[in-house]
């Protein structure tokens, strides 16, 4: 009979690290939720091999339930001919007290909007203003846009 494994902080990190996120960060919005849960464990000073408290265990179960693998098809390259000879990129960043993000989209000649790259980060423990977190999002956006440089 299999012994049921107790969920611990160490096992949570193991699960998070096994979720593959491409260098372009297409599933960053999924992974950031797990990172926020991990940050909560650190905030509550849970040791690496201690069992997760019931409220955090319920959150983990909900995240795992929400995590369902589906086929994902995305354009991996972008040329100016795809965009009607003129490259048009739209860049956005946003922040909340829990996380901040940066995304880059492109628009092709058919006026279709395509996600090109995304990056998320969990907000720091220390109390930050939304303005400061928005600035961190802008810095993140600057770095993400240069991922798209011509090869």
PDB file of C-alpha atoms in Angstrom:
ATOM      1  CA  UNK A   1       0.000   0.000   0.000  1.00  0.00           C
ATOM      2  CA  UNK A   2       1.342   3.404  -0.953  1.00  0.00           C
ATOM      3  CA  UNK A   3       1.953   5.825   1.854  1.00  0.00           C
ATOM      4  CA  UNK A   4       0.401   9.199   1.152  1.00  0.00           C
ATOM      5  CA  UNK A   5       3.059  11.879   0.808  1.00  0.00           C
ATOM      6  CA  UNK A   6       2.577  14.911   2.994  1.00  0.00           C
ATOM      7  CA  UNK A   7       2.698  18.207   1.079  1.00  0.00           C
ATOM      8  CA  UNK A   8       5.658  20.307   2.200  1.00  0.00           C
ATOM      9  CA  UNK A   9       7.347  23.515   1.123  1.00  0.00           C
ATOM     10  CA  UNK A  10      10.127  21.423  -0.466  1.00  0.00           C
ATOM     11  CA  UNK A  11       7.624  19.431  -2.542  1.00  0.00           C
ATOM     12  CA  UNK A  12       5.857  22.617  -3.635  1.00  0.00           C
ATOM     13  CA  UNK A  13       9.131  24.015  -4.991  1.00  0.00           C
ATOM     14  CA  UNK A  14       9.690  20.696  -6.759  1.00  0.00           C
ATOM     15  CA  UNK A  15       6.256  20.936  -8.426  1.00  0.00           C
ATOM     16  CA  UNK A  16       6.827  24.560  -9.465  1.00  0.00           C
ATOM     17  CA  UNK A  17      10.216  23.764 -10.981  1.00  0.00           C
ATOM     18  CA  UNK A  18       8.759  20.908 -13.065  1.00  0.00           C
ATOM     19  CA  UNK A  19       6.291  23.195 -14.862  1.00  0.00           C
ATOM     20  CA  UNK A  20       8.046  24.148 -18.088  1.00  0.00           C
ATOM     21  CA  UNK A  21       7.737  27.787 -19.037  1.00  0.00           C
ATOM     22  CA  UNK A  22       9.285  28.644 -22.380  1.00  0.00           C
ATOM     23  CA  UNK A  23      11.829  31.474 -22.504  1.00  0.00           C
ATOM     24  CA  UNK A  24       9.036  33.623 -23.912  1.00  0.00           C
ATOM     25  CA  UNK A  25       7.024  33.064 -20.715  1.00  0.00           C
ATOM     26  CA  UNK A  26       3.719  32.003 -22.235  1.00  0.00           C
ATOM     27  CA  UNK A  27       2.484  30.314 -19.053  1.00  0.00           C
ATOM     28  CA  UNK A  28       3.829  32.897 -16.614  1.00  0.00           C
ATOM     29  CA  UNK A  29       0.287  33.796 -15.439  1.00  0.00           C
ATOM     30  CA  UNK A  30      -0.116  30.191 -14.245  1.00  0.00           C
ATOM     31  CA  UNK A  31       3.270  29.914 -12.576  1.00  0.00           C
ATOM     32  CA  UNK A  32       2.983  33.234 -10.726  1.00  0.00           C
ATOM     33  CA  UNK A  33       0.056  31.852  -8.709  1.00  0.00           C
ATOM     34  CA  UNK A  34       2.283  29.019  -7.444  1.00  0.00           C
ATOM     35  CA  UNK A  35       5.050  31.518  -6.673  1.00  0.00           C
ATOM     36  CA  UNK A  36       2.609  33.628  -4.643  1.00  0.00           C
ATOM     37  CA  UNK A  37       1.672  30.517  -2.657  1.00  0.00           C
ATOM     38  CA  UNK A  38       5.368  29.795  -2.050  1.00  0.00           C
ATOM     39  CA  UNK A  39       5.866  33.396  -0.912  1.00  0.00           C
ATOM     40  CA  UNK A  40       3.006  32.896   1.552  1.00  0.00           C
ATOM     41  CA  UNK A  41       4.816  29.866   2.962  1.00  0.00           C
ATOM     42  CA  UNK A  42       7.969  31.935   3.415  1.00  0.00           C
ATOM     43  CA  UNK A  43       5.981  34.749   5.038  1.00  0.00           C
ATOM     44  CA  UNK A  44       4.484  32.319   7.571  1.00  0.00           C
ATOM     45  CA  UNK A  45       7.981  30.913   8.221  1.00  0.00           C
ATOM     46  CA  UNK A  46       7.016  27.358   7.273  1.00  0.00           C
ATOM     47  CA  UNK A  47      10.076  25.072   7.401  1.00  0.00           C
ATOM     48  CA  UNK A  48      11.079  23.087   4.312  1.00  0.00           C
ATOM     49  CA  UNK A  49       9.864  19.718   5.597  1.00  0.00           C
ATOM     50  CA  UNK A  50       6.862  20.841   7.680  1.00  0.00           C
ATOM     51  CA  UNK A  51       3.372  19.935   6.483  1.00  0.00           C
ATOM     52  CA  UNK A  52       1.460  22.770   4.850  1.00  0.00           C
ATOM     53  CA  UNK A  53      -1.191  24.457   7.032  1.00  0.00           C
ATOM     54  CA  UNK A  54      -4.772  23.638   6.030  1.00  0.00           C
ATOM     55  CA  UNK A  55      -5.621  27.026   4.385  1.00  0.00           C
ATOM     56  CA  UNK A  56      -2.475  26.913   2.227  1.00  0.00           C
ATOM     57  CA  UNK A  57      -3.058  23.239   1.437  1.00  0.00           C
ATOM     58  CA  UNK A  58      -6.552  24.099   0.182  1.00  0.00           C
ATOM     59  CA  UNK A  59      -5.063  26.847  -2.016  1.00  0.00           C
ATOM     60  CA  UNK A  60      -2.523  24.382  -3.428  1.00  0.00           C
ATOM     61  CA  UNK A  61      -5.241  21.824  -4.187  1.00  0.00           C
ATOM     62  CA  UNK A  62      -7.273  24.511  -5.962  1.00  0.00           C
ATOM     63  CA  UNK A  63      -4.254  25.591  -8.037  1.00  0.00           C
ATOM     64  CA  UNK A  64      -3.537  21.993  -9.025  1.00  0.00           C
ATOM     65  CA  UNK A  65      -7.199  21.493  -9.939  1.00  0.00           C
ATOM     66  CA  UNK A  66      -7.104  24.630 -12.106  1.00  0.00           C
ATOM     67  CA  UNK A  67      -3.899  23.463 -13.771  1.00  0.00           C
ATOM     68  CA  UNK A  68      -5.055  21.481 -16.779  1.00  0.00           C
ATOM     69  CA  UNK A  69      -2.710  20.899 -19.697  1.00  0.00           C
ATOM     70  CA  UNK A  70      -4.198  21.979 -23.003  1.00  0.00           C
ATOM     71  CA  UNK A  71      -2.555  22.187 -26.413  1.00  0.00           C
ATOM     72  CA  UNK A  72      -1.142  25.639 -26.994  1.00  0.00           C
ATOM     73  CA  UNK A  73      -0.310  26.905 -30.465  1.00  0.00           C
ATOM     74  CA  UNK A  74       1.639  30.140 -30.764  1.00  0.00           C
ATOM     75  CA  UNK A  75       3.574  31.876 -33.513  1.00  0.00           C
ATOM     76  CA  UNK A  76       7.254  31.527 -32.664  1.00  0.00           C
ATOM     77  CA  UNK A  77       8.618  34.048 -35.118  1.00  0.00           C
ATOM     78  CA  UNK A  78       7.641  37.389 -36.500  1.00  0.00           C
ATOM     79  CA  UNK A  79       8.838  39.029 -39.691  1.00  0.00           C
ATOM     80  CA  UNK A  80       8.025  42.416 -41.120  1.00  0.00           C
ATOM     81  CA  UNK A  81       6.325  40.694 -44.076  1.00  0.00           C
ATOM     82  CA  UNK A  82       3.948  39.079 -41.535  1.00  0.00           C
ATOM     83  CA  UNK A  83       3.118  42.566 -40.359  1.00  0.00           C
ATOM     84  CA  UNK A  84       2.515  44.057 -43.790  1.00  0.00           C
ATOM     85  CA  UNK A  85       6.048  45.466 -44.007  1.00  0.00           C
ATOM     86  CA  UNK A  86       5.708  47.479 -40.830  1.00  0.00           C
ATOM     87  CA  UNK A  87       6.360  46.070 -37.383  1.00  0.00           C
ATOM     88  CA  UNK A  88       3.838  47.071 -34.764  1.00  0.00           C
ATOM     89  CA  UNK A  89       4.357  45.939 -31.212  1.00  0.00           C
ATOM     90  CA  UNK A  90       2.169  46.814 -28.254  1.00  0.00           C
ATOM     91  CA  UNK A  91       3.734  46.688 -24.809  1.00  0.00           C
ATOM     92  CA  UNK A  92       1.896  46.727 -21.507  1.00  0.00           C
ATOM     93  CA  UNK A  93       2.820  46.419 -17.858  1.00  0.00           C
ATOM     94  CA  UNK A  94       0.656  46.273 -14.774  1.00  0.00           C
ATOM     95  CA  UNK A  95       1.065  45.778 -11.050  1.00  0.00           C
ATOM     96  CA  UNK A  96      -0.892  44.854  -7.965  1.00  0.00           C
ATOM     97  CA  UNK A  97       0.159  44.400  -4.364  1.00  0.00           C
ATOM     98  CA  UNK A  98       0.621  40.664  -5.095  1.00  0.00           C
ATOM     99  CA  UNK A  99       2.450  40.611  -8.455  1.00  0.00           C
ATOM    100  CA  UNK A 100       3.507  42.654 -11.468  1.00  0.00           C
ATOM    101  CA  UNK A 101       3.760  41.747 -15.129  1.00  0.00           C
ATOM    102  CA  UNK A 102       4.931  42.813 -18.569  1.00  0.00           C
ATOM    103  CA  UNK A 103       3.526  41.597 -21.900  1.00  0.00           C
ATOM    104  CA  UNK A 104       4.324  42.265 -25.550  1.00  0.00           C
ATOM    105  CA  UNK A 105       1.866  41.708 -28.403  1.00  0.00           C
ATOM    106  CA  UNK A 106       2.285  42.153 -32.144  1.00  0.00           C
ATOM    107  CA  UNK A 107      -0.300  43.080 -34.739  1.00  0.00           C
ATOM    108  CA  UNK A 108      -0.161  41.522 -38.208  1.00  0.00           C
ATOM    109  CA  UNK A 109      -1.472  42.924 -41.484  1.00  0.00           C
ATOM    110  CA  UNK A 110      -4.867  41.237 -40.870  1.00  0.00           C
ATOM    111  CA  UNK A 111      -5.175  43.216 -37.631  1.00  0.00           C
ATOM    112  CA  UNK A 112      -4.796  40.027 -35.584  1.00  0.00           C
ATOM    113  CA  UNK A 113      -3.171  40.492 -32.206  1.00  0.00           C
ATOM    114  CA  UNK A 114      -0.630  37.813 -31.219  1.00  0.00           C
ATOM    115  CA  UNK A 115       0.983  37.347 -27.809  1.00  0.00           C
ATOM    116  CA  UNK A 116       4.767  37.422 -28.215  1.00  0.00           C
ATOM    117  CA  UNK A 117       6.207  37.338 -24.706  1.00  0.00           C
ATOM    118  CA  UNK A 118       5.231  37.745 -21.078  1.00  0.00           C
ATOM    119  CA  UNK A 119       7.016  37.906 -17.731  1.00  0.00           C
ATOM    120  CA  UNK A 120       5.602  37.981 -14.217  1.00  0.00           C
ATOM    121  CA  UNK A 121       7.149  38.559 -10.828  1.00  0.00           C
ATOM    122  CA  UNK A 122       5.779  38.278  -7.327  1.00  0.00           C
ATOM    123  CA  UNK A 123       5.735  41.596  -5.457  1.00  0.00           C
ATOM    124  CA  UNK A 124       8.285  41.894  -2.634  1.00  0.00           C
ATOM    125  CA  UNK A 125       7.325  41.134   0.984  1.00  0.00           C
ATOM    126  CA  UNK A 126       8.130  44.637   2.084  1.00  0.00           C
ATOM    127  CA  UNK A 127       5.298  47.092   1.732  1.00  0.00           C
ATOM    128  CA  UNK A 128       5.551  48.839  -1.648  1.00  0.00           C
ATOM    129  CA  UNK A 129       3.376  51.482  -3.231  1.00  0.00           C
ATOM    130  CA  UNK A 130       1.497  50.638  -6.408  1.00  0.00           C
ATOM    131  CA  UNK A 131       3.502  53.375  -8.155  1.00  0.00           C
ATOM    132  CA  UNK A 132       6.777  51.674  -7.262  1.00  0.00           C
ATOM    133  CA  UNK A 133       5.443  48.288  -8.369  1.00  0.00           C
ATOM    134  CA  UNK A 134       4.294  49.859 -11.662  1.00  0.00           C
ATOM    135  CA  UNK A 135       7.839  51.150 -12.110  1.00  0.00           C
ATOM    136  CA  UNK A 136       9.192  47.634 -11.489  1.00  0.00           C
ATOM    137  CA  UNK A 137       6.734  46.417 -14.135  1.00  0.00           C
ATOM    138  CA  UNK A 138       8.073  49.022 -16.579  1.00  0.00           C
ATOM    139  CA  UNK A 139      11.643  47.854 -15.927  1.00  0.00           C
ATOM    140  CA  UNK A 140      10.515  44.275 -16.517  1.00  0.00           C
ATOM    141  CA  UNK A 141       8.806  45.374 -19.741  1.00  0.00           C
ATOM    142  CA  UNK A 142      11.969  47.061 -20.974  1.00  0.00           C
ATOM    143  CA  UNK A 143      13.869  43.801 -20.541  1.00  0.00           C
ATOM    144  CA  UNK A 144      11.113  41.719 -22.177  1.00  0.00           C
ATOM    145  CA  UNK A 145      10.957  43.909 -25.274  1.00  0.00           C
ATOM    146  CA  UNK A 146      14.635  43.399 -25.992  1.00  0.00           C
ATOM    147  CA  UNK A 147      14.092  39.617 -25.973  1.00  0.00           C
ATOM    148  CA  UNK A 148      12.369  40.235 -29.319  1.00  0.00           C
ATOM    149  CA  UNK A 149      15.393  41.785 -31.043  1.00  0.00           C
ATOM    150  CA  UNK A 150      16.106  40.663 -34.618  1.00  0.00           C
ATOM    151  CA  UNK A 151      18.131  37.462 -34.916  1.00  0.00           C
TER     152      UNK A 151
END
